[in-house]
PDB file of C-alpha atoms and ligand atoms in Angstrom:
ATOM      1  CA  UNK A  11     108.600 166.823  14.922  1.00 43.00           C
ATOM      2  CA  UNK A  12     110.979 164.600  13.620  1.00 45.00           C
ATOM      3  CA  UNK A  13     110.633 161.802  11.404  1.00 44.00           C
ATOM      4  CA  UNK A  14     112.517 159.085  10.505  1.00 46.00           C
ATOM      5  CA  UNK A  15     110.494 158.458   7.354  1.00 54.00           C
ATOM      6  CA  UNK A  16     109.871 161.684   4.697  1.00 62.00           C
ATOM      7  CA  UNK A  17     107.595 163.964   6.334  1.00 74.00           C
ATOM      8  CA  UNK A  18     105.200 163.646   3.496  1.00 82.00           C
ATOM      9  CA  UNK A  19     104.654 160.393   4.133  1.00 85.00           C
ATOM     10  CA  UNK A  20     103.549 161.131   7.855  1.00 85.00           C
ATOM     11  CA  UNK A  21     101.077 164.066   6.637  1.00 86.00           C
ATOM     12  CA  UNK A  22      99.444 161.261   4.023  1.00 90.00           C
ATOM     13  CA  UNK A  23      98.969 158.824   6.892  1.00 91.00           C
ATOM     14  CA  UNK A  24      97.476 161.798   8.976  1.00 91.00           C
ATOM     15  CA  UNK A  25      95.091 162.934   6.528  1.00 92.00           C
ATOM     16  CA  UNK A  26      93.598 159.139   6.504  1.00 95.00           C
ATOM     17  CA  UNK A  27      93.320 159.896  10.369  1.00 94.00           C
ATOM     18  CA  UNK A  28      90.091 162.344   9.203  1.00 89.00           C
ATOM     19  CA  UNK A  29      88.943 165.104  11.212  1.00 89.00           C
ATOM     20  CA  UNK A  30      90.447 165.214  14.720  1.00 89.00           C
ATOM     21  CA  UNK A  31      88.560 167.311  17.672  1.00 93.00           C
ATOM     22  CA  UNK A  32      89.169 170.451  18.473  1.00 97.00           C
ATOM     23  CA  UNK A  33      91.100 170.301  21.527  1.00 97.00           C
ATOM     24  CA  UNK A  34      93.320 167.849  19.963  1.00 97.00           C
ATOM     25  CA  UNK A  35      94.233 170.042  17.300  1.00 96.00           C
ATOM     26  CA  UNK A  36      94.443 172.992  19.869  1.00 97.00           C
ATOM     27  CA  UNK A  37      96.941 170.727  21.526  1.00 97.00           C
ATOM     28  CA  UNK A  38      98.721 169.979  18.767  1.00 95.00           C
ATOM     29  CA  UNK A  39      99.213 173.784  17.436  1.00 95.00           C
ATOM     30  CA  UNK A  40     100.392 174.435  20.876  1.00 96.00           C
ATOM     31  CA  UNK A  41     102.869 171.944  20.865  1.00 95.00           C
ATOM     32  CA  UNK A  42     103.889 172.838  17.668  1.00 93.00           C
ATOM     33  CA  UNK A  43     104.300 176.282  18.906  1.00 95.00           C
ATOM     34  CA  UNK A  44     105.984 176.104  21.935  1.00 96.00           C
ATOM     35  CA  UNK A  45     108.452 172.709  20.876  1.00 94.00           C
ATOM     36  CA  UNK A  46     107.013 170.605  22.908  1.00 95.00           C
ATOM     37  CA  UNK A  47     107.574 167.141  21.900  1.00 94.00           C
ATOM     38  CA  UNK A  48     104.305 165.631  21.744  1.00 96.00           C
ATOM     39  CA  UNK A  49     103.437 161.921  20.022  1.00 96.00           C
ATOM     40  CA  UNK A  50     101.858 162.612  15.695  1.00 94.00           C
ATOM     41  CA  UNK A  51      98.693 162.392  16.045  1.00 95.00           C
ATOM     42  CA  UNK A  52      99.425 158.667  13.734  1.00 95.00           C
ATOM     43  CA  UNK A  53     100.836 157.313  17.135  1.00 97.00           C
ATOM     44  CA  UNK A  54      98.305 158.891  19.278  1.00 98.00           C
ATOM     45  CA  UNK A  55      95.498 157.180  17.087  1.00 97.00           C
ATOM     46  CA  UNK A  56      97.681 153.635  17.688  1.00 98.00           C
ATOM     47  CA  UNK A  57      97.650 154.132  20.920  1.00 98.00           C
ATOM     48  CA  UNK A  58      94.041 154.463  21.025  1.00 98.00           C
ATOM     49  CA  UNK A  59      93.894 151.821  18.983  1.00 98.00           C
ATOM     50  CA  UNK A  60      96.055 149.061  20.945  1.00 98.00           C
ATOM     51  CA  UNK A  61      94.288 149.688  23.922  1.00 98.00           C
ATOM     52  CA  UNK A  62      90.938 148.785  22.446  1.00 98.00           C
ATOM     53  CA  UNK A  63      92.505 146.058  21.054  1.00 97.00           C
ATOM     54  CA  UNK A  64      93.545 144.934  24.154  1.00 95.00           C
ATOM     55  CA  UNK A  65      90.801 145.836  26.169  1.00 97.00           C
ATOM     56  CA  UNK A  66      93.593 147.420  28.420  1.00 97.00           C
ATOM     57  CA  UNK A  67      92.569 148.280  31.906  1.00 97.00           C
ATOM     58  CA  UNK A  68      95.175 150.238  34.093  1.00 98.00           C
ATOM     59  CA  UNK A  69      97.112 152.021  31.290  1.00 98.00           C
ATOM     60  CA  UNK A  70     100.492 153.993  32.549  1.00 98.00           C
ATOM     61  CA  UNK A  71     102.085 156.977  30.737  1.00 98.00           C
ATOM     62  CA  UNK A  72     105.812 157.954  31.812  1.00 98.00           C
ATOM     63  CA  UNK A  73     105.643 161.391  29.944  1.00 98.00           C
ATOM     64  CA  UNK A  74     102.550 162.965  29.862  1.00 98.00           C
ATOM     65  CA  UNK A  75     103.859 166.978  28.991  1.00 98.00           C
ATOM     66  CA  UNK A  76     100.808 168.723  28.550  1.00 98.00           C
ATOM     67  CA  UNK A  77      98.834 165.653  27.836  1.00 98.00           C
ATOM     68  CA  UNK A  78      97.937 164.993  24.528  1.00 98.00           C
ATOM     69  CA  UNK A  79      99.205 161.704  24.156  1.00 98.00           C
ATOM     70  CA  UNK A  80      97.093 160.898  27.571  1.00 98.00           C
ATOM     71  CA  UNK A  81      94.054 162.108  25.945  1.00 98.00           C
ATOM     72  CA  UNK A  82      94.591 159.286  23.250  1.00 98.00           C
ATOM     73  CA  UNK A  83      94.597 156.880  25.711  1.00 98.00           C
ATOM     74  CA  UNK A  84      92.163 157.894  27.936  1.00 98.00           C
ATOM     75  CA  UNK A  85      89.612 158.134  25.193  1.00 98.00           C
ATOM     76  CA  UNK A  86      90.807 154.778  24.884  1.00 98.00           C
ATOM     77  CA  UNK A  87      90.066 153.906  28.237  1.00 98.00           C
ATOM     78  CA  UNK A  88      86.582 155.311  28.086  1.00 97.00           C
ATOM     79  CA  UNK A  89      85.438 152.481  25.684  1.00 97.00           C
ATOM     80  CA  UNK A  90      87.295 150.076  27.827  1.00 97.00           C
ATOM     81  CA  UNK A  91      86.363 150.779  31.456  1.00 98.00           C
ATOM     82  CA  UNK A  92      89.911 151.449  31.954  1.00 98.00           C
ATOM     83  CA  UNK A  93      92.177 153.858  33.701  1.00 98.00           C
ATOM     84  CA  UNK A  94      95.129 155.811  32.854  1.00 98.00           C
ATOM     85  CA  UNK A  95      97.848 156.751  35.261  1.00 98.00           C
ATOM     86  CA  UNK A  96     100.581 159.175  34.166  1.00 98.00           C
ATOM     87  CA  UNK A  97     103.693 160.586  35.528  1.00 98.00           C
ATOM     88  CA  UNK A  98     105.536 164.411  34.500  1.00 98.00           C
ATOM     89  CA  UNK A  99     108.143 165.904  36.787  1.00 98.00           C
ATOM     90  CA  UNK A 100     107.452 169.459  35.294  1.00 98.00           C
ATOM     91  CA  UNK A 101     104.797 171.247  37.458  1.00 98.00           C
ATOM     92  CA  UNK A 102     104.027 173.681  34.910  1.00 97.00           C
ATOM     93  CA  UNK A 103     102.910 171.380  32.258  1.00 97.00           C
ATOM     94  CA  UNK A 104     101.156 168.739  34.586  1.00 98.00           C
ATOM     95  CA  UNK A 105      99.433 172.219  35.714  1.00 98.00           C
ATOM     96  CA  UNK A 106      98.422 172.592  31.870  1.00 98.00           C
ATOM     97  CA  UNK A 107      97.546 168.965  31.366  1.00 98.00           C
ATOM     98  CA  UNK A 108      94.887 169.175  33.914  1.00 98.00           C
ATOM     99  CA  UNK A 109      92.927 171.578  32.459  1.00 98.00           C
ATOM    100  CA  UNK A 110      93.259 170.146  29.125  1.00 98.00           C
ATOM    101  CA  UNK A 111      92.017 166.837  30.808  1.00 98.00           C
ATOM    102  CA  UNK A 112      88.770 168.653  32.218  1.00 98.00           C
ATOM    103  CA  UNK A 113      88.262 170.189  28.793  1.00 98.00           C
ATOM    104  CA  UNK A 114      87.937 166.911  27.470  1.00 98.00           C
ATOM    105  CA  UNK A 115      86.160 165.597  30.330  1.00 97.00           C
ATOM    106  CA  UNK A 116      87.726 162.955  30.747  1.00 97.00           C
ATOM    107  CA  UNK A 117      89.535 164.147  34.181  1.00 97.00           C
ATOM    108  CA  UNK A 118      87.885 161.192  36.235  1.00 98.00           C
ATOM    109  CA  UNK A 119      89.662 158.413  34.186  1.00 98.00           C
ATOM    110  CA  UNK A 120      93.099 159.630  34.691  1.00 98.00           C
ATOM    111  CA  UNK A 121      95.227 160.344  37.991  1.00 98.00           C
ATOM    112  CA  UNK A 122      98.230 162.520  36.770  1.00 98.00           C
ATOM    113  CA  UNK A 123     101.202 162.106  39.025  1.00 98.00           C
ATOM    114  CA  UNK A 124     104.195 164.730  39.271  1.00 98.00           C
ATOM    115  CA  UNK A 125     107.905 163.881  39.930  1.00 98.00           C
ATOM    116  CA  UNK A 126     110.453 161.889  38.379  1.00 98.00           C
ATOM    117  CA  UNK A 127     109.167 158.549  37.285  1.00 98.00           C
ATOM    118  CA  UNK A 128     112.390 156.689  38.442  1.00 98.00           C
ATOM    119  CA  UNK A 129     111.682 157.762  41.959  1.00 98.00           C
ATOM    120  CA  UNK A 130     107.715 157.023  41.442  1.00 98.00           C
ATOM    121  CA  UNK A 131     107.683 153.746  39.706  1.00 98.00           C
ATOM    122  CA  UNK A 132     109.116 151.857  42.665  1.00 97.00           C
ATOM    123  CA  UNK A 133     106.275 152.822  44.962  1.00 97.00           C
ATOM    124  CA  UNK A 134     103.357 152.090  42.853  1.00 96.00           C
ATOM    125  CA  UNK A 135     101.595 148.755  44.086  1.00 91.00           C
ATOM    126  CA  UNK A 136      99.516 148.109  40.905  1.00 92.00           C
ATOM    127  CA  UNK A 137     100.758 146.066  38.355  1.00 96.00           C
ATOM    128  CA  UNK A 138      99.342 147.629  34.445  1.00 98.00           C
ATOM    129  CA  UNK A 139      98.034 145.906  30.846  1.00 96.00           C
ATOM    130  CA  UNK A 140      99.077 148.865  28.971  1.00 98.00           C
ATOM    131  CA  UNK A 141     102.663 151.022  29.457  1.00 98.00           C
ATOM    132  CA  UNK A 142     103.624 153.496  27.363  1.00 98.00           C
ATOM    133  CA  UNK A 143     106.912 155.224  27.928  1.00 98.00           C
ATOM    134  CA  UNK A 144     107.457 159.013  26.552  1.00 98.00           C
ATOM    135  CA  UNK A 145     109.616 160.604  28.612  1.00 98.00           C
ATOM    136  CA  UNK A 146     113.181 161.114  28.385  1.00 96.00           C
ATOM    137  CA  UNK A 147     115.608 159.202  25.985  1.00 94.00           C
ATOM    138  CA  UNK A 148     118.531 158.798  27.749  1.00 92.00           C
ATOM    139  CA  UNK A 149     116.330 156.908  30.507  1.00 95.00           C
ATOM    140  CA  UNK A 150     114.514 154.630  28.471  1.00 96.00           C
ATOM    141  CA  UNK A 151     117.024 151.814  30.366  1.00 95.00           C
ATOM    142  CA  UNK A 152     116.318 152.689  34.072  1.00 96.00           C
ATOM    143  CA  UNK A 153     112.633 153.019  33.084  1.00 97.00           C
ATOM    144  CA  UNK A 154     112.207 149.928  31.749  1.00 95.00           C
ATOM    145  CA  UNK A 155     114.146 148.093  34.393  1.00 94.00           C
ATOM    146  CA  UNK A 156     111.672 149.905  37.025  1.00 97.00           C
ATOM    147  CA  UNK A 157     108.471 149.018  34.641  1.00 96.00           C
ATOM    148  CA  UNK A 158     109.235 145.876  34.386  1.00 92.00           C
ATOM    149  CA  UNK A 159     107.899 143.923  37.405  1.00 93.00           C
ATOM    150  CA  UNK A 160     104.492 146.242  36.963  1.00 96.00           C
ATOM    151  CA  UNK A 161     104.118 145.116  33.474  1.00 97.00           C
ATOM    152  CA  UNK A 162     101.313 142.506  33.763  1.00 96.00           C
ATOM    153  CA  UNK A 163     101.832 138.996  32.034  1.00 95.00           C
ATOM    154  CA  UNK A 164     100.541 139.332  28.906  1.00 95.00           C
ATOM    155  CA  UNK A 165     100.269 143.105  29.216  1.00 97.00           C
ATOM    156  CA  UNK A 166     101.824 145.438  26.489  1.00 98.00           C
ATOM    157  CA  UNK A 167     104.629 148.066  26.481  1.00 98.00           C
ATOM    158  CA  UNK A 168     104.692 150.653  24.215  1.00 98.00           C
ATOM    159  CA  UNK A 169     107.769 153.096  23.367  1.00 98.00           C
ATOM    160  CA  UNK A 170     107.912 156.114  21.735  1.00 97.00           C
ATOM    161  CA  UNK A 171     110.966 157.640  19.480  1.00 96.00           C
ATOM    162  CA  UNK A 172     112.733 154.421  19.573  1.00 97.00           C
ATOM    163  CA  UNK A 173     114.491 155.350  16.375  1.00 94.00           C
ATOM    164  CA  UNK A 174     115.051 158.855  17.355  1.00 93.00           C
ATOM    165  CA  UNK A 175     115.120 161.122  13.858  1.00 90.00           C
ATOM    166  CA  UNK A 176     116.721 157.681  12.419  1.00 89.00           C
ATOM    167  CA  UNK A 177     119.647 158.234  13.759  1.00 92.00           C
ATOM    168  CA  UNK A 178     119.642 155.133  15.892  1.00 94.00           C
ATOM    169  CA  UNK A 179     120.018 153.257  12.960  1.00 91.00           C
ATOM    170  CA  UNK A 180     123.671 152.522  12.407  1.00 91.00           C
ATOM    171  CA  UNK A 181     125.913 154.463   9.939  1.00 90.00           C
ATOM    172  CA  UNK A 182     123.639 157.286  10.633  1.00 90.00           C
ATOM    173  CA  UNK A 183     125.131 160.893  11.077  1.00 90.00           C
ATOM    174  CA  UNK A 184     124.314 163.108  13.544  1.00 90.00           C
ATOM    175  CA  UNK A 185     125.863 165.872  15.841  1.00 92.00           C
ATOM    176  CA  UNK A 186     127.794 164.458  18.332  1.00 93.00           C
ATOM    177  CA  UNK A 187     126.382 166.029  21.366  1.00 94.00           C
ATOM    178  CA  UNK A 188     122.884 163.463  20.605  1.00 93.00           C
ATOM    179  CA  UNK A 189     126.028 160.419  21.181  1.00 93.00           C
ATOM    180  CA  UNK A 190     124.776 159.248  24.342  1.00 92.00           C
ATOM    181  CA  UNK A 191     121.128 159.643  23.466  1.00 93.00           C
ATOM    182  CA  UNK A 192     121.560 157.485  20.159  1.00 95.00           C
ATOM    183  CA  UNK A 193     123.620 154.797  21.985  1.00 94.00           C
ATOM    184  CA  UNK A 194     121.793 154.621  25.227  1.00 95.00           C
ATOM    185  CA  UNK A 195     118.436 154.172  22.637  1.00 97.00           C
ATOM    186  CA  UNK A 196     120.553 151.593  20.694  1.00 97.00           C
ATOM    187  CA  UNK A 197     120.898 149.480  23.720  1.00 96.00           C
ATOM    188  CA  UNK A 198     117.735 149.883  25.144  1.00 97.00           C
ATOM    189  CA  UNK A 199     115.944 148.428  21.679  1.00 97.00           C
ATOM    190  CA  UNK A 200     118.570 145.512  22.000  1.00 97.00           C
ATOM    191  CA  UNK A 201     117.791 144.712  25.491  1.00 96.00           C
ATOM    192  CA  UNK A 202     114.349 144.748  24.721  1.00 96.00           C
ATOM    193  CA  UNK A 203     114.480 142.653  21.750  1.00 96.00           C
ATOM    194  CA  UNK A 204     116.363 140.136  23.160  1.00 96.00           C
ATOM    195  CA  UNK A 205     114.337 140.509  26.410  1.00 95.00           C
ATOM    196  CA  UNK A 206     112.864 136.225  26.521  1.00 94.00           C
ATOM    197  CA  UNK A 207     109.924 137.737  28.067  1.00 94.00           C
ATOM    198  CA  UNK A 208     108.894 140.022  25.456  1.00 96.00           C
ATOM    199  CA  UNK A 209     108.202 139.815  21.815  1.00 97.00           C
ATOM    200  CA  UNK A 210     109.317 143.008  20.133  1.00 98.00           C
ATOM    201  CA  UNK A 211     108.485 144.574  16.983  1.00 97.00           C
ATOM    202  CA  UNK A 212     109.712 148.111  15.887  1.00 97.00           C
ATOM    203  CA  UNK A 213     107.634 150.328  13.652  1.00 95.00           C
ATOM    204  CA  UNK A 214     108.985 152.926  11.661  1.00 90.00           C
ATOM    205  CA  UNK A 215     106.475 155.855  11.877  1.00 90.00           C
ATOM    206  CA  UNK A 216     106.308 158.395  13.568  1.00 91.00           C
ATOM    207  CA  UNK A 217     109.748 158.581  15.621  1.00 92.00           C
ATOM    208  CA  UNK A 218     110.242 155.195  15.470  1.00 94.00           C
ATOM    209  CA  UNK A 219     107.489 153.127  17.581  1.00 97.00           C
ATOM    210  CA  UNK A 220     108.452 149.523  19.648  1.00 98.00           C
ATOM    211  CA  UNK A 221     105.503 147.308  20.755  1.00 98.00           C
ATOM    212  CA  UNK A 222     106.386 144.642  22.887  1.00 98.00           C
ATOM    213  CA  UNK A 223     103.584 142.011  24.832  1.00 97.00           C
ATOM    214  CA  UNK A 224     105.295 140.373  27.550  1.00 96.00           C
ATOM    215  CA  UNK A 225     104.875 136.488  27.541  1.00 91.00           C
ATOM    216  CA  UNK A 226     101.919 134.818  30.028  1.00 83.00           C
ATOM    217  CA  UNK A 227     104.247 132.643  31.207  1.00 62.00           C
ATOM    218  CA  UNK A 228     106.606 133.500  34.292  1.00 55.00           C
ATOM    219  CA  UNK A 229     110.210 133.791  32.290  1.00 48.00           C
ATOM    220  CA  UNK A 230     113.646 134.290  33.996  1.00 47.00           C
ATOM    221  CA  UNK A 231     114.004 138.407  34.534  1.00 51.00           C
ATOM    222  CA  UNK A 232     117.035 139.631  33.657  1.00 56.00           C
ATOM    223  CA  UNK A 233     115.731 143.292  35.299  1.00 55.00           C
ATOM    224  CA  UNK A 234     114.662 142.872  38.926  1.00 52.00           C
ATOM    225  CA  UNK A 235     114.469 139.583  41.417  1.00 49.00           C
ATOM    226  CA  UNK A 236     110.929 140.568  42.064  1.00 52.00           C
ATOM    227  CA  UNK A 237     108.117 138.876  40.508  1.00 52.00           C
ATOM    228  CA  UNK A 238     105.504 140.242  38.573  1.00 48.00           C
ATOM    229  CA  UNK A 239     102.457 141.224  40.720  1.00 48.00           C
TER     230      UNK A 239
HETATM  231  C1  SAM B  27     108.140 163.884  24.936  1.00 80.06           C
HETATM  232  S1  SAM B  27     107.387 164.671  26.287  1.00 80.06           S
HETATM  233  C2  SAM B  27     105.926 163.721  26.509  1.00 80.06           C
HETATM  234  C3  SAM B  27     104.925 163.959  25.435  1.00 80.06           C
HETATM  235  C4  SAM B  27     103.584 163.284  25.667  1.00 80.06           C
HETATM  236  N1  SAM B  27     103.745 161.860  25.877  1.00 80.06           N
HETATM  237  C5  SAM B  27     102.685 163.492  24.477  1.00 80.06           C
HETATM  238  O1  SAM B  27     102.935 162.850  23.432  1.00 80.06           O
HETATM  239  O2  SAM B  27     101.738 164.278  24.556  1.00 80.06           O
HETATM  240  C6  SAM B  27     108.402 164.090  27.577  1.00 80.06           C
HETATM  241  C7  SAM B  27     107.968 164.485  28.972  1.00 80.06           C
HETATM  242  O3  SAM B  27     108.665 163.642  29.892  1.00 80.06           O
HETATM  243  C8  SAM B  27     108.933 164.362  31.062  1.00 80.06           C
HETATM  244  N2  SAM B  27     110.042 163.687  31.751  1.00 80.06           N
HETATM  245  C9  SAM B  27     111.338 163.588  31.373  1.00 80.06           C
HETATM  246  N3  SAM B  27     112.031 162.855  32.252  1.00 80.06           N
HETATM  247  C10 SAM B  27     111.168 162.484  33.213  1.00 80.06           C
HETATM  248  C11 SAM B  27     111.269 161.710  34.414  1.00 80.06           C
HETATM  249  N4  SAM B  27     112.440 161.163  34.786  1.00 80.06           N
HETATM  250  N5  SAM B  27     110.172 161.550  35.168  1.00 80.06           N
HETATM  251  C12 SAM B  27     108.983 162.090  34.806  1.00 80.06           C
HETATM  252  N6  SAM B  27     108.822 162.824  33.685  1.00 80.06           N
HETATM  253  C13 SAM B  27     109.891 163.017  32.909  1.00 80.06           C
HETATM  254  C14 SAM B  27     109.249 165.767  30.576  1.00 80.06           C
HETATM  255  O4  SAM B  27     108.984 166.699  31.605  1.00 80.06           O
HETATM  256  C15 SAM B  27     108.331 165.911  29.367  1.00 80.06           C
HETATM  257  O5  SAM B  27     107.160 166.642  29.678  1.00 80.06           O
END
């Protein structure tokens, strides 16, 4: 995992985290194993958090890999009486997310779509309180242009590795071949910043975390002519 503040400082704020259970930390040696790019568990614990706070009730997750950071939320969604809908376009690790979901036993309170989430979005008729977007970098744009008229007024939209490694941060160096990733996340935080309709913050843990709560108020939308639903 990689962190844009020193790694010891992410293992302090995980031991204040306490004891996680054990499939999380199964999931998490897993991931760890096998590279896959899962949330710290000091994200996954905000996420649980912010949708308590919020009382969120139709969660979506673009991103769900082998679901660990849908397991955050969904226990989440337990407490709230919500529901968590998340999208993957590998088969394979939807496959494994399932079973991880029924270990938990949580299975009921999420519906885990598979395909790509730029060809899903448009056909989902719900509008959500709680988006988080995990999937991958270099789409963070499209994705947010295709979230935004299902983002509830009011609701919240949460993104993960905003600040990639810290290299999105300028004067930063970095291998060339991650140009395109670091610019297209540079413009995506600066369309949502300035975004009228959402206030923005960014945190710096984990990979670099952006909240945003979209206003109550209908605001001109710079993304799509439709209207919220
Ligand atoms: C960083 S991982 C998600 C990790 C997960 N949120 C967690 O923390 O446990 C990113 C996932 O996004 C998926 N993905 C990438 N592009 C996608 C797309 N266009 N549509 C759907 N899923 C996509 C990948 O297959 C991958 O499993």
């Amino acid at each position: 995992m990689a962190l844009f503040y020193p790694f010891e400082m992410e293992r302090y704020l995980e031991t204040l985290l306490g004891e996680r259970d054990p499939l999380l930390r199964e999931m998490e040696e897993q991931a760890l194993q096998e590279t896959i790019p899962v949330v710290t568990p000091t994200v996954g614990n905000f996420l649980n958090l912010l949708v308590s706070m919020c009382k969120a009730q139709e969660i979506l997750e673009i991103g769900t890999a082998i679901g660990y950071s849908t397991i955050w939320l969904a226990r989440a969604a337990e407490r709230t009486g919500g529901h968590v809908t998340t999208i993957d376009m590998n088969k394979a690790r939807r496959a494994r997310a399932l079973v991880y979901f029924a270990r938990a036993g949580i299975q009921n309170l999420i519906t885990a779509l598979e395909g790509d989430a730029r060809k899903i979005l448009p056909k989902l008729d719900s509008t959500f309180d709680f988006v988080f977007i995990d999937a991958a970098k270099g789409e963070y744009l499209e994705y947010l242009s295709l979230i935004y008229p299902l983002i509830a007024p009011g609701g919240l939209l949460v993104v993960d590795n905003v600040l990639f490694r810290g290299w999105v941060v300028p004067g930063s160096t970095f291998t060339p071949k991650y140009d395109r990733m670091v610019n297209g996340l540079r413009q995506f935080l600066d369309d949502l910043c300035q975004n009228p309709d959402f206030t923005t913050t960014v945190l710096p843990f984990g990979d670099g975390v952006s909240v945003s709560r979209r206003q109550n108020a209908k605001c001109d939308n710079r993304y799509s002519t439709q209207e919220p639903r």
